[in-house]
CSV table of C-alpha atoms in Angstrom, one decimal:
chain,number,residue,atom,x,y,z
A,2,UNK,CA,0.1,-0.2,-0.2
A,3,UNK,CA,1.7,3.5,-0.8
A,4,UNK,CA,1.0,6.2,1.5
A,5,UNK,CA,1.2,9.9,0.8
A,6,UNK,CA,4.3,11.9,2.2
A,7,UNK,CA,4.3,15.2,3.1
A,8,UNK,CA,6.4,17.5,1.0
A,9,UNK,CA,9.7,18.7,2.5
A,10,UNK,CA,10.5,22.1,2.5
A,11,UNK,CA,13.4,23.5,0.6
A,12,UNK,CA,15.9,24.0,3.0
A,13,UNK,CA,14.9,20.5,5.4
A,14,UNK,CA,15.9,17.2,5.0
A,15,UNK,CA,13.8,14.2,4.8
A,16,UNK,CA,14.4,11.8,7.7
A,17,UNK,CA,13.6,8.6,5.6
A,18,UNK,CA,16.5,6.0,5.4
A,19,UNK,CA,18.4,8.1,7.9
A,20,UNK,CA,20.9,7.1,10.6
A,21,UNK,CA,20.8,9.9,13.2
A,22,UNK,CA,22.9,10.9,16.3
A,23,UNK,CA,20.6,11.4,19.1
A,24,UNK,CA,19.8,14.6,21.2
A,25,UNK,CA,22.2,14.1,24.2
A,26,UNK,CA,23.3,16.8,26.9
A,27,UNK,CA,26.9,17.4,27.1
A,28,UNK,CA,27.8,14.7,24.3
A,29,UNK,CA,26.1,16.3,21.6
A,30,UNK,CA,28.2,19.3,21.2
A,31,UNK,CA,29.6,20.9,18.2
A,32,UNK,CA,32.7,18.5,18.2
A,33,UNK,CA,30.8,15.4,18.9
A,34,UNK,CA,28.6,16.2,16.2
A,35,UNK,CA,31.4,16.5,13.7
A,36,UNK,CA,32.9,13.6,14.7
A,37,UNK,CA,29.8,11.6,14.0
A,38,UNK,CA,29.2,12.9,10.6
A,39,UNK,CA,32.9,11.9,9.8
A,40,UNK,CA,32.0,8.5,10.7
A,41,UNK,CA,29.2,8.2,8.6
A,42,UNK,CA,25.8,9.4,10.5
A,43,UNK,CA,23.3,10.8,8.3
A,44,UNK,CA,22.1,13.9,10.5
A,45,UNK,CA,23.1,15.1,13.7
A,46,UNK,CA,21.0,16.4,16.7
A,47,UNK,CA,22.3,19.3,18.9
A,48,UNK,CA,21.5,18.9,22.4
A,49,UNK,CA,18.7,19.9,24.1
A,50,UNK,CA,18.5,24.1,24.4
A,51,UNK,CA,16.2,26.0,26.1
A,52,UNK,CA,14.4,28.4,24.2
A,53,UNK,CA,15.0,31.1,26.9
A,54,UNK,CA,18.7,30.4,27.1
A,55,UNK,CA,18.8,31.1,23.3
A,56,UNK,CA,16.4,34.5,23.2
A,57,UNK,CA,18.5,37.7,23.9
A,58,UNK,CA,22.1,35.8,22.6
A,59,UNK,CA,24.3,37.7,20.1
A,60,UNK,CA,25.0,35.6,16.9
A,61,UNK,CA,28.5,35.9,15.9
A,62,UNK,CA,30.8,34.4,13.5
A,63,UNK,CA,34.1,33.2,14.9
A,64,UNK,CA,36.9,34.0,12.3
A,65,UNK,CA,39.3,31.6,14.5
A,66,UNK,CA,37.1,28.7,14.4
A,67,UNK,CA,35.1,28.8,11.4
A,68,UNK,CA,31.7,28.5,13.5
A,69,UNK,CA,28.7,30.4,14.0
A,70,UNK,CA,28.3,31.3,17.8
A,71,UNK,CA,25.4,32.3,19.8
A,72,UNK,CA,26.8,33.9,22.9
A,73,UNK,CA,25.5,35.9,25.8
A,74,UNK,CA,27.5,37.8,28.8
A,75,UNK,CA,26.8,35.9,32.2
A,76,UNK,CA,24.7,37.5,35.2
A,77,UNK,CA,27.6,38.2,37.1
A,78,UNK,CA,28.3,41.6,35.4
A,79,UNK,CA,26.7,45.1,34.4
A,80,UNK,CA,23.2,44.9,34.4
A,81,UNK,CA,22.6,47.7,32.2
A,82,UNK,CA,22.9,45.8,29.1
A,83,UNK,CA,26.1,44.6,27.0
A,84,UNK,CA,29.1,43.7,29.3
A,85,UNK,CA,32.3,45.3,30.5
A,86,UNK,CA,36.1,44.8,30.1
A,87,UNK,CA,37.1,41.9,31.2
A,88,UNK,CA,33.5,40.2,31.0
A,89,UNK,CA,33.5,37.1,30.0
A,90,UNK,CA,31.0,35.9,27.4
A,91,UNK,CA,29.1,32.2,27.3
A,92,UNK,CA,28.7,30.2,24.5
A,93,UNK,CA,24.8,29.1,24.4
A,94,UNK,CA,25.2,27.3,20.6
A,95,UNK,CA,28.0,26.9,18.7
A,96,UNK,CA,27.5,25.0,15.1
A,97,UNK,CA,30.1,24.5,12.3
A,98,UNK,CA,28.0,25.8,9.3
A,99,UNK,CA,30.3,24.6,6.5
A,100,UNK,CA,30.4,20.8,7.6
A,101,UNK,CA,27.3,20.2,9.6
A,102,UNK,CA,24.8,23.4,8.6
A,103,UNK,CA,23.0,21.4,6.3
A,104,UNK,CA,22.6,18.6,8.6
A,105,UNK,CA,22.1,19.8,12.3
A,106,UNK,CA,18.9,19.5,13.8
A,107,UNK,CA,18.6,22.1,16.6
A,108,UNK,CA,16.2,20.3,19.4
A,109,UNK,CA,14.5,22.9,21.3
A,110,UNK,CA,13.3,22.6,25.0
A,111,UNK,CA,10.3,24.8,25.5
A,112,UNK,CA,6.7,24.8,27.1
A,113,UNK,CA,5.2,28.0,25.4
A,114,UNK,CA,4.6,28.6,21.8
A,115,UNK,CA,5.6,32.5,22.1
A,116,UNK,CA,9.1,31.6,23.2
A,117,UNK,CA,9.6,28.5,21.1
A,118,UNK,CA,9.1,30.6,17.9
A,119,UNK,CA,11.2,33.5,19.3
A,120,UNK,CA,14.2,31.2,20.0
A,121,UNK,CA,13.6,28.8,16.9
A,122,UNK,CA,13.5,32.0,14.7
A,123,UNK,CA,16.8,33.0,15.8
A,124,UNK,CA,18.6,29.9,14.9
A,125,UNK,CA,16.5,28.8,12.0
A,126,UNK,CA,18.6,30.4,9.2
A,127,UNK,CA,21.3,28.6,10.4
A,128,UNK,CA,20.2,24.7,10.8
A,129,UNK,CA,18.0,21.9,8.6
A,130,UNK,CA,15.2,21.5,11.0
A,131,UNK,CA,13.6,22.1,14.5
A,132,UNK,CA,12.8,19.5,16.7
A,133,UNK,CA,10.3,19.4,20.1
A,134,UNK,CA,12.1,17.7,22.8
A,135,UNK,CA,8.9,15.7,24.5
A,136,UNK,CA,10.9,13.4,26.0
A,137,UNK,CA,13.2,13.8,28.6
A,138,UNK,CA,12.5,12.9,31.6
A,139,UNK,CA,15.2,14.6,33.9
A,140,UNK,CA,14.0,17.2,35.9
A,141,UNK,CA,16.0,20.1,34.6
A,142,UNK,CA,13.7,19.8,31.9
A,143,UNK,CA,10.5,18.4,33.4
A,144,UNK,CA,10.0,20.9,36.4
A,145,UNK,CA,9.2,23.9,33.6
A,146,UNK,CA,6.7,21.9,31.9
A,147,UNK,CA,9.1,20.9,28.8
A,148,UNK,CA,10.2,17.8,28.0
A,149,UNK,CA,8.4,14.6,28.7
A,150,UNK,CA,6.2,16.9,30.9
A,151,UNK,CA,4.7,17.7,27.7
A,152,UNK,CA,3.0,14.3,27.2
A,153,UNK,CA,0.8,15.7,30.1
A,154,UNK,CA,-0.3,18.3,28.5
A,155,UNK,CA,-0.9,17.3,24.5
A,156,UNK,CA,-2.9,20.7,24.3
A,157,UNK,CA,0.1,22.6,24.7
A,158,UNK,CA,2.5,20.5,22.7
A,159,UNK,CA,0.1,20.7,19.7
A,160,UNK,CA,0.3,24.5,19.9
A,161,UNK,CA,3.9,24.5,20.3
A,162,UNK,CA,3.9,22.8,17.4
A,163,UNK,CA,1.7,24.5,15.0
A,164,UNK,CA,3.0,27.9,15.7
A,165,UNK,CA,6.5,26.4,15.0
A,166,UNK,CA,5.0,25.1,11.8
A,167,UNK,CA,3.4,28.5,11.0
A,168,UNK,CA,6.0,30.7,12.0
A,169,UNK,CA,9.3,29.2,11.6
A,170,UNK,CA,9.0,26.0,9.6
A,171,UNK,CA,6.8,28.0,6.4
A,172,UNK,CA,8.9,30.9,6.7
A,173,UNK,CA,12.4,29.4,6.8
A,174,UNK,CA,11.3,26.5,4.5
A,175,UNK,CA,12.6,24.1,7.3
A,176,UNK,CA,11.0,21.0,8.4
A,177,UNK,CA,9.5,20.9,12.2
A,178,UNK,CA,9.4,17.5,14.1
A,179,UNK,CA,8.9,16.3,17.7
A,180,UNK,CA,10.6,13.2,19.8
A,181,UNK,CA,8.3,11.4,22.5
A,182,UNK,CA,8.4,8.7,24.4
A,183,UNK,CA,5.6,5.9,24.8
A,184,UNK,CA,2.9,6.1,26.9
A,185,UNK,CA,1.6,3.5,29.1
A,186,UNK,CA,-0.9,1.8,26.8
A,187,UNK,CA,-1.1,1.8,22.8
A,188,UNK,CA,-4.4,3.1,23.4
A,189,UNK,CA,-2.9,6.4,24.8
A,190,UNK,CA,-0.2,6.5,22.7
A,191,UNK,CA,-2.0,6.2,19.2
A,192,UNK,CA,-4.3,8.9,20.4
A,193,UNK,CA,-1.5,11.4,21.1
A,194,UNK,CA,0.5,10.4,17.8
A,195,UNK,CA,-2.8,11.0,15.8
A,196,UNK,CA,-2.7,14.4,17.3
A,197,UNK,CA,0.8,15.4,16.7
A,198,UNK,CA,1.0,14.1,13.4
A,199,UNK,CA,-2.0,16.4,12.6
A,200,UNK,CA,0.1,19.4,13.4
A,201,UNK,CA,2.1,19.8,10.2
A,202,UNK,CA,5.3,18.1,11.3
A,203,UNK,CA,7.4,16.2,8.6
A,204,UNK,CA,8.9,14.0,11.4
A,205,UNK,CA,8.3,12.0,14.7
A,206,UNK,CA,10.8,10.3,16.7
A,207,UNK,CA,10.0,8.0,19.5
A,208,UNK,CA,11.9,6.8,22.2
A,209,UNK,CA,10.7,3.2,23.3
A,210,UNK,CA,10.7,3.7,26.8
A,211,UNK,CA,8.1,5.3,29.2
A,212,UNK,CA,9.0,8.6,31.1
A,213,UNK,CA,10.0,6.8,34.4
A,214,UNK,CA,12.2,4.3,32.6
A,215,UNK,CA,16.2,4.8,32.6
A,216,UNK,CA,18.7,4.0,29.8
A,217,UNK,CA,19.8,0.9,31.9
A,218,UNK,CA,16.1,-0.9,31.2
A,219,UNK,CA,15.6,-2.5,28.1
A,220,UNK,CA,13.7,-0.6,25.4
A,221,UNK,CA,10.0,-1.7,24.7
A,222,UNK,CA,9.2,-1.9,20.8
A,223,UNK,CA,5.5,-3.5,21.2
A,224,UNK,CA,4.4,-0.3,20.4
A,225,UNK,CA,6.5,0.9,17.5
A,226,UNK,CA,4.8,-0.8,14.3
A,227,UNK,CA,1.4,1.0,15.8
A,228,UNK,CA,3.3,4.5,15.8
A,229,UNK,CA,5.0,3.7,12.4
A,230,UNK,CA,1.5,2.8,10.7
A,231,UNK,CA,-0.3,6.0,12.4
A,232,UNK,CA,3.2,8.2,10.8
A,233,UNK,CA,2.8,6.9,7.5
A,234,UNK,CA,-1.0,6.8,7.3
A,235,UNK,CA,-0.3,11.0,7.3
A,236,UNK,CA,3.0,10.6,5.2
A,237,UNK,CA,5.3,11.5,8.0
A,238,UNK,CA,8.4,10.1,8.5
A,239,UNK,CA,9.1,8.1,11.8
A,240,UNK,CA,12.7,7.2,13.4
A,241,UNK,CA,12.9,4.8,16.4
A,242,UNK,CA,15.4,5.4,19.6
A,243,UNK,CA,16.5,3.1,22.6
A,244,UNK,CA,19.1,0.4,22.5
A,245,UNK,CA,20.5,1.1,18.9
A,246,UNK,CA,24.1,0.2,19.0
A,247,UNK,CA,25.0,0.6,15.6
A,248,UNK,CA,24.3,1.0,11.8
A,249,UNK,CA,23.9,-2.3,11.0
A,250,UNK,CA,21.7,-3.0,13.9
A,251,UNK,CA,19.9,0.6,12.8
A,252,UNK,CA,19.2,-1.2,9.6
A,253,UNK,CA,18.0,-4.4,10.7
A,254,UNK,CA,15.3,-2.7,13.3
A,255,UNK,CA,14.1,-0.4,10.7
A,256,UNK,CA,13.6,-3.5,8.2
A,257,UNK,CA,11.7,-5.4,11.1
A,258,UNK,CA,9.5,-2.7,12.5
A,259,UNK,CA,8.9,-0.6,9.2
A,260,UNK,CA,10.7,2.7,10.6
A,261,UNK,CA,12.1,5.1,8.3
A,262,UNK,CA,15.1,5.5,10.1
A,263,UNK,CA,17.0,5.7,13.8
A,264,UNK,CA,18.9,7.1,16.0
A,265,UNK,CA,21.8,6.2,17.9
A,266,UNK,CA,23.0,7.5,21.5
A,267,UNK,CA,24.9,6.0,24.3
A,268,UNK,CA,26.6,3.8,21.7
A,269,UNK,CA,28.1,7.0,19.9
A,270,UNK,CA,29.4,8.7,22.9
A,271,UNK,CA,31.4,6.0,23.5
A,272,UNK,CA,32.5,5.3,19.9
A,273,UNK,CA,31.4,7.5,16.9
A,274,UNK,CA,32.6,4.9,14.4
A,275,UNK,CA,29.3,2.9,15.1
A,276,UNK,CA,27.9,5.1,12.4
A,277,UNK,CA,30.0,3.0,10.2
A,278,UNK,CA,29.0,-0.3,8.9
A,279,UNK,CA,31.2,-3.7,9.5
A,280,UNK,CA,31.8,-3.5,5.4
A,281,UNK,CA,33.1,-0.2,5.9
A,282,UNK,CA,35.7,-0.7,8.4
A,283,UNK,CA,33.0,-1.1,11.9
A,284,UNK,CA,34.2,0.2,15.2
A,285,UNK,CA,37.6,2.1,14.8
A,286,UNK,CA,39.9,1.8,17.9
A,287,UNK,CA,39.4,4.2,20.9
A,288,UNK,CA,42.9,5.9,20.0
A,289,UNK,CA,42.0,6.7,16.7
A,290,UNK,CA,38.3,8.4,18.0
A,291,UNK,CA,40.4,10.0,20.8
A,292,UNK,CA,42.5,11.7,18.6
A,293,UNK,CA,40.0,12.7,15.9
A,294,UNK,CA,38.0,14.2,18.7
A,295,UNK,CA,40.5,16.0,20.2
A,296,UNK,CA,41.6,17.6,16.6
A,297,UNK,CA,37.8,18.4,16.3
A,298,UNK,CA,37.5,20.1,19.9
A,299,UNK,CA,40.6,22.1,19.5
A,300,UNK,CA,39.3,23.2,16.0
A,301,UNK,CA,36.4,24.6,17.2
A,302,UNK,CA,37.4,25.5,20.8
A,303,UNK,CA,35.2,23.7,22.5
A,304,UNK,CA,34.9,24.1,26.4
A,305,UNK,CA,37.6,22.3,28.4
A,306,UNK,CA,35.2,20.9,30.7
A,307,UNK,CA,32.9,19.1,27.9
A,308,UNK,CA,35.8,17.9,26.1
A,309,UNK,CA,37.3,16.3,29.1
A,310,UNK,CA,34.1,14.5,29.8
A,311,UNK,CA,34.1,13.3,26.0
A,312,UNK,CA,37.3,12.2,26.6
A,313,UNK,CA,36.3,10.2,29.5
A,314,UNK,CA,33.6,8.3,27.8
A,315,UNK,CA,35.9,7.4,24.8
A,316,UNK,CA,39.0,6.2,26.6
A,317,UNK,CA,38.3,3.1,28.1
A,318,UNK,CA,38.3,3.4,32.2
A,319,UNK,CA,40.9,0.3,32.7
A,320,UNK,CA,43.5,2.1,30.2
A,321,UNK,CA,46.6,4.1,31.6
A,322,UNK,CA,45.4,6.6,29.4
A,323,UNK,CA,42.3,7.5,31.0
A,324,UNK,CA,44.1,7.6,34.4
A,325,UNK,CA,46.8,10.1,32.7
A,326,UNK,CA,44.0,12.4,31.1
A,327,UNK,CA,42.1,12.7,34.3
A,328,UNK,CA,44.6,14.5,35.6
A,329,UNK,CA,45.2,16.9,32.7
A,330,UNK,CA,43.9,20.6,32.9
A,331,UNK,CA,44.1,21.5,29.4
A,332,UNK,CA,44.4,20.7,26.1
A,333,UNK,CA,48.0,20.6,26.2
A,334,UNK,CA,48.6,18.4,28.8
A,335,UNK,CA,46.2,15.9,27.4
A,336,UNK,CA,47.6,15.7,23.9
A,337,UNK,CA,51.2,15.1,25.5
A,338,UNK,CA,49.5,12.4,27.6
A,339,UNK,CA,47.9,10.8,24.6
A,340,UNK,CA,51.1,11.0,22.4
A,341,UNK,CA,49.2,13.0,19.6
A,342,UNK,CA,52.1,14.3,17.6
A,343,UNK,CA,53.8,17.6,17.2
A,344,UNK,CA,51.3,19.3,15.3
A,345,UNK,CA,48.3,18.6,17.5
A,346,UNK,CA,50.7,19.5,20.5
A,347,UNK,CA,51.4,22.8,19.0
A,348,UNK,CA,47.6,23.4,18.3
A,349,UNK,CA,46.8,22.1,21.8
A,350,UNK,CA,49.2,24.6,23.2
A,351,UNK,CA,47.9,27.8,21.2
A,352,UNK,CA,44.3,26.8,22.1
A,353,UNK,CA,45.2,26.7,25.8
A,354,UNK,CA,46.5,30.4,25.7
A,355,UNK,CA,43.4,31.5,24.0
A,356,UNK,CA,41.2,30.1,26.1
A,357,UNK,CA,43.5,30.6,29.4
A,358,UNK,CA,43.1,27.1,30.5
A,359,UNK,CA,45.7,24.4,31.6
A,360,UNK,CA,49.3,25.6,32.3
A,361,UNK,CA,48.5,29.2,31.6
A,362,UNK,CA,47.6,31.4,34.5
A,363,UNK,CA,43.6,31.7,34.2
A,364,UNK,CA,42.1,34.5,35.6
A,365,UNK,CA,39.7,33.7,38.3
A,366,UNK,CA,36.1,34.1,39.2
A,367,UNK,CA,37.2,36.4,42.1
A,368,UNK,CA,39.5,38.5,40.0
A,369,UNK,CA,36.9,38.9,37.4
A,370,UNK,CA,34.4,40.0,39.7
A,371,UNK,CA,36.6,42.6,41.2
A,372,UNK,CA,37.7,44.0,37.5
A,373,UNK,CA,33.7,44.1,36.4
A,374,UNK,CA,33.2,46.1,39.7
A,375,UNK,CA,35.7,48.7,39.2
A,376,UNK,CA,34.6,49.2,35.9
A,377,UNK,CA,31.4,49.8,37.1
A,378,UNK,CA,32.1,52.2,39.5
A,379,UNK,CA,34.0,54.0,37.1
A,380,UNK,CA,31.4,54.1,34.3
A,381,UNK,CA,28.7,55.3,37.2
A,382,UNK,CA,31.5,57.9,38.2
A,383,UNK,CA,31.4,59.0,34.7
A,384,UNK,CA,27.6,59.1,34.4
A,385,UNK,CA,27.4,61.3,37.7
A,386,UNK,CA,30.1,63.7,36.4
A,387,UNK,CA,28.2,64.5,33.1
A,388,UNK,CA,25.0,64.2,34.9
A,389,UNK,CA,26.4,67.2,37.0
A,390,UNK,CA,27.9,68.9,34.4
A,391,UNK,CA,24.6,69.4,32.4
A,392,UNK,CA,22.7,71.1,35.6
A,393,UNK,CA,25.5,73.1,36.5
A,394,UNK,CA,25.0,77.0,36.0
A,395,UNK,CA,26.8,78.4,32.9
A,396,UNK,CA,29.2,80.6,34.8
A,397,UNK,CA,30.0,77.8,36.9
A,398,UNK,CA,30.7,75.8,34.2
A,399,UNK,CA,33.4,78.5,32.3
A,400,UNK,CA,35.2,78.6,35.7
A,401,UNK,CA,36.0,75.2,35.8
A,402,UNK,CA,39.8,74.3,36.2
A,403,UNK,CA,39.2,72.8,32.2
A,404,UNK,CA,37.5,75.7,31.3
A,405,UNK,CA,40.3,77.9,33.1
A,406,UNK,CA,43.3,76.2,31.3
A,407,UNK,CA,41.7,76.5,27.7
A,408,UNK,CA,41.3,80.5,28.5
A,409,UNK,CA,45.1,80.6,29.5
A,410,UNK,CA,46.0,78.5,26.3
A,411,UNK,CA,44.4,80.9,24.2
A,412,UNK,CA,45.4,83.7,25.7
A,413,UNK,CA,49.1,82.8,25.1
A,414,UNK,CA,48.9,82.8,21.5
A,415,UNK,CA,48.6,86.8,21.6
A,416,UNK,CA,51.5,87.3,23.9
A,417,UNK,CA,55.1,88.5,22.9
A,418,UNK,CA,57.6,85.6,23.2
A,419,UNK,CA,59.4,86.6,26.2
A,420,UNK,CA,56.3,86.5,28.7
A,421,UNK,CA,54.4,83.4,27.0
A,422,UNK,CA,54.6,80.1,29.3
A,423,UNK,CA,57.8,78.9,26.9
A,424,UNK,CA,59.9,82.0,28.4
A,425,UNK,CA,58.2,82.9,31.8
A,426,UNK,CA,60.0,83.6,34.7
A,427,UNK,CA,60.9,79.6,35.5
A,428,UNK,CA,63.1,79.9,32.2
A,429,UNK,CA,65.9,81.8,33.2
A,430,UNK,CA,68.4,80.0,30.6
A,431,UNK,CA,65.9,80.5,27.8
A,432,UNK,CA,65.8,84.4,28.7
A,433,UNK,CA,69.4,84.8,29.1
A,434,UNK,CA,69.8,83.4,25.6
A,435,UNK,CA,67.2,85.8,23.9
A,436,UNK,CA,68.8,88.7,25.6
A,437,UNK,CA,72.3,87.8,24.4
A,438,UNK,CA,71.2,87.7,20.5
């Protein structure tokens, strides 16, 4: 039976036939996505990023890393807007347009149609799609009514999707999709999915676990065929997520359950070459993965804490290199510990210097606060002086030290040489020379 297919927007991507990197907090940052693409991922999802975190950011082209950075100043600074000298900007989202721009899906954490549209509109020109997170069970997401909490408020979830389709998808010609978890019963899940596919989305991903379930619990796939059928009836692509460990396994599960694609999560966190089929080489040794990850991380100047976290997943815990890596404080030290070669070690040193990490002395938080405080006080003093000058009577302003100095300087221009400042009473030697002539 042939089913209809919703049209894919001009700048969007079709999820059918794709093995993709799942959205993962901490593990889905820019270098991880670039590594997954290198080893064969068809598409990559970024980590869930809350709409309110993106709103207010400044979009910048970074000429050093060739990335697009969405940045904002931390709250530990001036509250008048902008930043003070020495105040640091935080990178909220970083993407590499040349490598991943046409394959990157931005996953948004939201609980409100208006803020969802506002945030998605900012990043839509730089990505291939917007995906709504309606499956994350972690408190940081559900507490605000986002993530898996949206499964309990289907009216709100549908309103968010409809607003994104109308205000973002149609305007920017990209697809809008949603990622959910299964509900307790087949009937409840079917009822929800039928509502979702009617909102105008182009794709739906189902994580085959209920909200209370954790990754260590085996995925439940008994509702998967029903979800696939409902999606296909509406012409929507359906991806599966949960306990998919390799490209070959993904292809086998897609054939068994009829899904259009599959997501790989934790397996990709440890070794991105899981996106490579056995016939194309299969899993690469961890040493190769660690080296390539480090290369990407340094090229985009990834935050060191995140890089170190990912290296801890990539390098086996029992390997001596794991213990050596755990003691490092920056790229230079870890490049030496992993013996990455002169080229990458030199790059690591320069990155450490720019990021002020590792063996380079890093300005402490207390020092930044003190510097910002001084800058704020100076700025306030200047504002007060300017305000006082405006309210000062004209006669008073003309008698100010600065005004008097200007008056004296102008007067001196008309003085004879021998009584000007250059030849005044203090310059006896000069006067004597003049008289001698």
